[in-house]
Amino acid sequence: MTVQESRLNVQRLQEQDRNYVWHPLTQHQAFQQGASPLIITGGEGAVVRDIEGNEFLDAAAGLWCVNVGYGRQELVDAATRQMSQLAYYPLTQSHPMAIQLSAKLASYLPHVPHFYYSNSGSEANELAFKAIRQYWKQNGKPSKVKIISRHRGYHGTTLGALAATGQPGRKRDYEPMAPGFIQVSAPYCYRCPFHLTYPDCALQCAADFERRIQIEDPDTVAAIIVEPVIAGGGVIVPPENYLRAVAEIASKYNVKLIVDEVVTGFGRTGEMFAHIGYGVKPDVVTMAKGLASGYMPIGATAFSHEMFEAFIGPVDSGKHLRHVNTYSGHPVATAVAFANIQLIENEQLVSRSQRMGALFLGKVKEALKDVRWAGDVRGKGLLVGVELIQDSSNAAPVADSFMRSVAKYLVNRGIIAGKATDVEANHNNILMFAPPLVITESQISQLVNAVTDAIIDVGMGGV
Ligand SMILES: Cc1ncc(COP(=O)(O)O)c(C=O)c1O
């Protein structure tokens, strides 16, 4: 292709994008005025390449999912093999890859060894809610229907998962929400909703679940759902003993505990699953994203044996799970997920995430310690958040326009980062990083330098 032909090809794709593609979380006006999104055509490791050949360090791993990095031939081979052998069959019967993947996942999650597959994190959470409501009905507690989650937590985009989401910005204009979903406070130490300091606070954020369960009446509460670390809501890392305290409250009031590992699973926080590091055994665990590192769409809902057993009965008892997805346990998706977990194991990416995450957090904290627009810097493994504030004497969040300028500056420096978007009015001030777990030390230095420059330049009004 000549230079001119390739220029025309780029222009044609940009025009077709403008005309035909509706992008998530995006205002299209700038596109109509001639701007274009990045059109990404390839990638290796933590780097992606656009249609014009520009390279970007993808510090967001797509949407926080490409854990093993881009360009992994092992996953291509697994998909190709499976597609030529058996491209599709539903899990109303069975097939070898769904069985092998389930046995592999059960080796990490012996407390929740029964897996129902879906295509996304939202669907994984929808099923958790449905199955738990059915469980309580089958156990003589039909009024246990309410699901309690947290402010700033994110559980998905479908109407049930959105109702469980504690982000008013995501719900706006889509009301009314599904009834029966309630939010309590987040374990947000930097902006403690109780104006207290850990550990003197005695974990009032966890106690908020107990207060709410008592107010509602435990007989009406079905489940609590939490992310081990609130991810898209601003990388909110709880105190070490918070999740255990929540699990104890759930158990005390006979409420099921769902842990949403959609972001935190598969090494992201330096553990294969974050809840295991926090020492809790939930009744249900949901996962997606890193399950196949984004190479195929797949989610899963993992249930305890006690929950699974409650669905066993005579064939006409009506006790079976009446929930089906056409693509649940898709052979190609399960084959890729299995190969993906093997890669994570063979390359010890979980411990790498812990090591590189500590390196990244240490470097970014050091680089930003005297930058007046940098507030709290926090993280766990390769999941890191930086709060941008108006001034160090005043932790007021910067405006959304400041965040957009930082993100744009970073793209111009060849870095793709995440930022809180449509979480809460005037409080979307967190820059977020979840790079592929294969990110290198020199890429971390590149990232820290660019982020520091971006914040200072935008703060000084330079962009
Ligand atoms: C914690 C959490 N749960 C659930 C979801 C929903 O997953 P999906 O976008 O695959 O539906 C997300 C997506 O970002 C998430 O971050």
JSON list of C-alpha atoms and ligand atoms in Angstrom, two decimals, residues 120-122 125 154-156 227 260 262-263 288-289, ligand 1:
[
{"chain": "A", "resi": 120, "resn": "SER", "atom": "CA", "xyz": [-19.63, -10.80, 30.99]},
{"chain": "A", "resi": 121, "resn": "GLY", "atom": "CA", "xyz": [-19.27, -9.54, 34.53]},
{"chain": "A", "resi": 122, "resn": "SER", "atom": "CA", "xyz": [-22.72, -7.95, 34.46]},
{"chain": "A", "resi": 125, "resn": "ASN", "atom": "CA", "xyz": [-23.67, -10.72, 38.86]},
{"chain": "A", "resi": 154, "resn": "TYR", "atom": "CA", "xyz": [-19.65, -1.09, 40.34]},
{"chain": "A", "resi": 155, "resn": "HIS", "atom": "CA", "xyz": [-21.34, -4.35, 39.42]},
{"chain": "A", "resi": 156, "resn": "GLY", "atom": "CA", "xyz": [-22.34, -3.91, 35.80]},
{"chain": "A", "resi": 227, "resn": "GLU", "atom": "CA", "xyz": [-15.68, -5.83, 45.22]},
{"chain": "A", "resi": 260, "resn": "ASP", "atom": "CA", "xyz": [-17.30, -9.53, 42.77]},
{"chain": "A", "resi": 262, "resn": "VAL", "atom": "CA", "xyz": [-14.54, -9.21, 37.92]},
{"chain": "A", "resi": 263, "resn": "VAL", "atom": "CA", "xyz": [-11.60, -6.77, 38.05]},
{"chain": "A", "resi": 288, "resn": "ALA", "atom": "CA", "xyz": [-14.98, -12.12, 33.99]},
{"chain": "A", "resi": 289, "resn": "LYS", "atom": "CA", "xyz": [-12.32, -9.80, 32.43]},
{"chain": "B", "resi": 1, "resn": "LIG", "atom": "C1", "xyz": [-16.24, -4.91, 39.52]},
{"chain": "B", "resi": 1, "resn": "LIG", "atom": "C2", "xyz": [-16.99, -5.08, 38.24]},
{"chain": "B", "resi": 1, "resn": "LIG", "atom": "N1", "xyz": [-18.05, -5.90, 38.22]},
{"chain": "B", "resi": 1, "resn": "LIG", "atom": "C3", "xyz": [-18.76, -6.11, 37.09]},
{"chain": "B", "resi": 1, "resn": "LIG", "atom": "C4", "xyz": [-18.42, -5.48, 35.91]},
{"chain": "B", "resi": 1, "resn": "LIG", "atom": "C5", "xyz": [-19.23, -5.70, 34.69]},
{"chain": "B", "resi": 1, "resn": "LIG", "atom": "O1", "xyz": [-18.50, -6.46, 33.78]},
{"chain": "B", "resi": 1, "resn": "LIG", "atom": "P1", "xyz": [-18.87, -6.40, 32.22]},
{"chain": "B", "resi": 1, "resn": "LIG", "atom": "O2", "xyz": [-18.46, -5.06, 31.72]},
{"chain": "B", "resi": 1, "resn": "LIG", "atom": "O3", "xyz": [-18.06, -7.53, 31.64]},
{"chain": "B", "resi": 1, "resn": "LIG", "atom": "O4", "xyz": [-20.31, -6.64, 32.10]},
{"chain": "B", "resi": 1, "resn": "LIG", "atom": "C6", "xyz": [-17.31, -4.63, 35.89]},
{"chain": "B", "resi": 1, "resn": "LIG", "atom": "C7", "xyz": [-16.93, -3.96, 34.64]},
{"chain": "B", "resi": 1, "resn": "LIG", "atom": "O5", "xyz": [-16.10, -3.10, 34.58]},
{"chain": "B", "resi": 1, "resn": "LIG", "atom": "C8", "xyz": [-16.60, -4.41, 37.08]},
{"chain": "B", "resi": 1, "resn": "LIG", "atom": "O6", "xyz": [-15.57, -3.53, 37.11]}
]
